[in-house]
Amino acid sequence: MIKTLFPIETFKHCETPFYYYDLELLKATLHEMNACIKDLPYKVHYAVKANANPRILHEIKEAGLSIDCVSGGEIVAALAAGFKGDTIAFAGVGKTDKEISLGINHDIFCFNVESLAELEVINEIAAAKGKIANIALRINPNIDAHTHEYITTGLSENKFGINLEQIDMAVDKAMSMPDVNLIGLHFHIGSQLLDFTPYKMLCDRINDLQDHFEARGISFKIINVGGGLGINYENPNENPIPDFKNYFDTFRNNLKLRKGQELHFELGRAIVGQCGSLITRVIYVKNGTTKNFVIVDAGMTDLIRPALYQAHHVAENITSSATETARYDIVGPICESSDKFASDETLPLTHRGDLLALRSAGAYGEVMAMQYNCRNLPSTQFSR
Ligand code: LLP
């Protein structure tokens, strides 16, 4: 088992807070994932939105993954990291003309199209450039992923994708357009899924849709089922690598791929989530009347997930050797009560100057950092 070991002596001299990335764990995770899909017609696009750090992108590119971008900025970051245009899937409900142009200029693998209006704009821009843009239609399958409401995306009340009622019209329209090439169907139902039942339902829905289109003489080169595989936030040491095998098996056993068809995935969190920790220093310990507070120098500006999604990241005191423990609320310095990392977290007796690691922060951590209160963005350290 790969367990993240923190170079504590080095850390003691570093300015905090910073993100620490365990590149060995990242590589082991990529290796395990690649091993699971080795002999299958499966392709994984790494979802850059989870972590766009150039060192991380470099490792992911070296492991041979394709890439999933949701903005022009992410396309630029992917190209800068060495990903080729023909590995880029470009998703997002609000792609601007400028972003679409950028994608077409780089002959990207595919636009995941989220509306009929967007389809028309892509066709127009491609025509003006004398090019043909590959597209997949993002379908909203109306399946509940049973995850946090902010990261549920596949219900008809969500803004994402083309509704099932409009899909025939969208397919007909795409096929009638001279400057787009319809290569597939795309789906994404939500993020941080640990129960795979919604994926089974998604497979059923896709099988029905493929039957429907086959009866109309229409077939697709690719099916893209998006991302969403969750990680174990409660036990990062015991479960450093997500359950890729069961995840891919769920699709292998339930989705009827057609002859020659490729299945694409867009995984973010599962690849980078466990390799990152936010390292922060205790500024003060304050004993209140009902609570003891550990006040650290990282805040919601560095890691917003607890404040935004009530997410829990295990906190480890990595410098204390005390055997006695106490319960603390771990809070940051920002002027908001939502600036709290944990309530009643059990830690060894903690003192000013101790270092805490907020674990499982490799995904949607550094990328979501902001400068509220005129704070600096967190810096980064790597395991080598
Ligand atoms: N594909 C699409 C179309 C997506 O919208 C997303 C995530 C992914 C792939 C990658 O999903 P993943 O494999 O990472 O679950 N900031 C939130 C998560 C937002 C996810 C947005 N979409 C968090 O911190 O939990």
Short mmCIF file of C-alpha atoms in Angstrom, two decimals, residues 121-253:
data_model
loop_
_atom_site.label_atom_id
_atom_site.label_comp_id
_atom_site.label_asym_id
_atom_site.label_seq_id
_atom_site.Cartn_x
_atom_site.Cartn_y
_atom_site.Cartn_z
CA VAL A 121 -22.59 28.52 -33.36
CA ILE A 122 -19.98 25.74 -33.65
CA ASN A 123 -21.19 24.96 -37.16
CA GLU A 124 -20.97 28.64 -38.15
CA ILE A 125 -17.50 29.18 -36.72
CA ALA A 126 -16.18 25.95 -38.25
CA ALA A 127 -17.64 26.93 -41.64
CA ALA A 128 -15.99 30.37 -41.47
CA LYS A 129 -12.65 28.65 -40.88
CA GLY A 130 -13.20 26.07 -43.59
CA LYS A 131 -12.98 23.27 -41.03
CA ILE A 132 -15.18 20.47 -39.75
CA ALA A 133 -15.58 20.24 -35.97
CA ASN A 134 -16.07 16.89 -34.26
CA ILE A 135 -18.92 17.00 -31.78
CA ALA A 136 -20.68 14.79 -29.26
CA LEU A 137 -24.10 15.74 -27.94
CA ARG A 138 -24.27 16.00 -24.17
CA ILE A 139 -27.49 14.37 -23.10
CA ASN A 140 -29.12 15.10 -19.76
CA PRO A 141 -30.27 11.57 -18.85
CA ASN A 142 -32.40 12.65 -15.88
CA ILE A 143 -30.67 10.30 -13.43
CA ASP A 144 -30.11 11.21 -9.80
CA ALA A 145 -26.50 10.67 -8.78
CA HIS A 146 -27.41 11.01 -5.07
CA THR A 147 -24.48 13.24 -4.34
CA HIS A 148 -24.30 16.83 -3.03
CA GLU A 149 -26.86 19.01 -4.83
CA TYR A 150 -24.16 21.41 -6.08
CA ILE A 151 -22.35 18.57 -7.87
CA THR A 152 -25.40 16.74 -9.25
CA THR A 153 -25.60 17.42 -12.95
CA GLY A 154 -27.77 14.78 -14.63
CA LEU A 155 -31.28 15.80 -13.56
CA SER A 156 -33.60 17.61 -15.94
CA GLU A 157 -33.74 20.54 -13.51
CA ASN A 158 -29.95 21.01 -13.89
CA LYS A 159 -28.61 23.39 -16.51
CA PHE A 160 -26.52 20.74 -18.22
CA GLY A 161 -27.02 18.90 -21.49
CA ILE A 162 -29.81 18.41 -23.99
CA ASN A 163 -33.04 16.96 -22.63
CA LEU A 164 -34.11 13.50 -23.72
CA GLU A 165 -37.17 14.96 -25.52
CA GLN A 166 -34.93 17.05 -27.75
CA ILE A 167 -32.34 14.47 -28.57
CA ASP A 168 -33.85 13.22 -31.85
CA MET A 169 -34.10 16.77 -33.06
CA ALA A 170 -30.52 17.50 -31.98
CA VAL A 171 -29.14 14.41 -33.71
CA ASP A 172 -31.05 15.19 -36.93
CA LYS A 173 -29.89 18.77 -36.83
CA ALA A 174 -26.24 17.84 -36.22
CA MET A 175 -26.34 15.30 -39.04
CA SER A 176 -27.76 17.87 -41.44
CA MET A 177 -25.02 20.41 -40.69
CA PRO A 178 -22.12 20.41 -43.15
CA ASP A 179 -19.42 21.71 -40.81
CA VAL A 180 -19.85 19.48 -37.78
CA ASN A 181 -19.20 15.77 -37.59
CA LEU A 182 -21.35 14.00 -34.99
CA ILE A 183 -19.12 11.34 -33.41
CA GLY A 184 -20.90 10.49 -30.20
CA LEU A 185 -23.10 10.97 -27.19
CA HIS A 186 -21.86 12.39 -23.91
CA PHE A 187 -23.21 12.11 -20.36
CA HIS A 188 -22.10 13.19 -16.89
CA ILE A 189 -24.40 12.68 -13.94
CA GLY A 190 -22.41 14.09 -11.03
CA SER A 191 -19.31 13.94 -8.92
CA GLN A 192 -18.03 12.02 -5.86
CA LEU A 193 -20.08 8.86 -6.51
CA LEU A 194 -19.21 5.88 -4.34
CA ASP A 195 -22.40 3.91 -4.94
CA PHE A 196 -22.41 2.77 -8.57
CA THR A 197 -26.17 2.17 -8.89
CA PRO A 198 -26.66 5.49 -10.74
CA TYR A 199 -23.99 4.36 -13.23
CA LYS A 200 -25.93 1.14 -13.84
CA MET A 201 -29.02 3.25 -14.51
CA LEU A 202 -27.00 5.41 -16.85
CA CYS A 203 -25.86 2.30 -18.75
CA ASP A 204 -29.49 1.18 -19.14
CA ARG A 205 -30.43 4.60 -20.42
CA ILE A 206 -27.56 4.58 -22.93
CA ASN A 207 -28.44 1.05 -24.10
CA ASP A 208 -32.02 2.19 -24.79
CA LEU A 209 -30.83 5.25 -26.64
CA GLN A 210 -28.42 3.21 -28.76
CA ASP A 211 -31.23 0.75 -29.64
CA HIS A 212 -33.43 3.68 -30.55
CA PHE A 213 -30.84 5.20 -32.87
CA GLU A 214 -29.80 1.89 -34.31
CA ALA A 215 -33.41 1.32 -35.36
CA ARG A 216 -33.11 4.64 -37.18
CA GLY A 217 -29.87 3.49 -38.85
CA ILE A 218 -27.72 5.86 -36.78
CA SER A 219 -24.61 4.77 -34.90
CA PHE A 220 -21.95 6.60 -32.91
CA LYS A 221 -18.20 6.21 -32.88
CA ILE A 222 -17.90 7.04 -29.19
CA ILE A 223 -19.92 7.06 -26.01
CA ASN A 224 -18.62 9.33 -23.26
CA VAL A 225 -19.92 8.68 -19.74
CA GLY A 226 -18.20 11.63 -18.06
CA GLY A 227 -16.53 11.41 -14.67
CA GLY A 228 -17.58 11.28 -11.07
CA LEU A 229 -15.79 8.33 -9.46
CA GLY A 230 -15.47 9.27 -5.80
CA ILE A 231 -12.62 8.93 -3.32
CA ASN A 232 -12.56 7.92 0.32
CA TYR A 233 -12.26 11.20 2.19
CA GLU A 234 -12.53 9.52 5.60
CA ASN A 235 -9.65 7.06 5.23
CA PRO A 236 -7.06 8.45 2.86
CA ASN A 237 -4.30 6.23 4.24
CA GLU A 238 -6.23 2.97 3.98
CA ASN A 239 -7.73 3.82 0.59
CA PRO A 240 -5.23 5.94 -1.29
CA ILE A 241 -6.27 4.57 -4.69
CA PRO A 242 -9.95 4.58 -5.73
CA ASP A 243 -11.86 1.50 -6.72
CA PHE A 244 -11.11 1.72 -10.44
CA LYS A 245 -11.72 -1.96 -11.04
CA ASN A 246 -15.31 -1.97 -9.84
CA TYR A 247 -15.96 1.34 -11.51
CA PHE A 248 -14.84 0.18 -14.96
CA ASP A 249 -16.46 -3.24 -14.41
CA THR A 250 -19.78 -1.50 -13.84
CA PHE A 251 -19.61 -0.18 -17.40
CA ARG A 252 -18.11 -3.35 -18.82
CA ASN A 253 -20.92 -5.42 -17.36
#
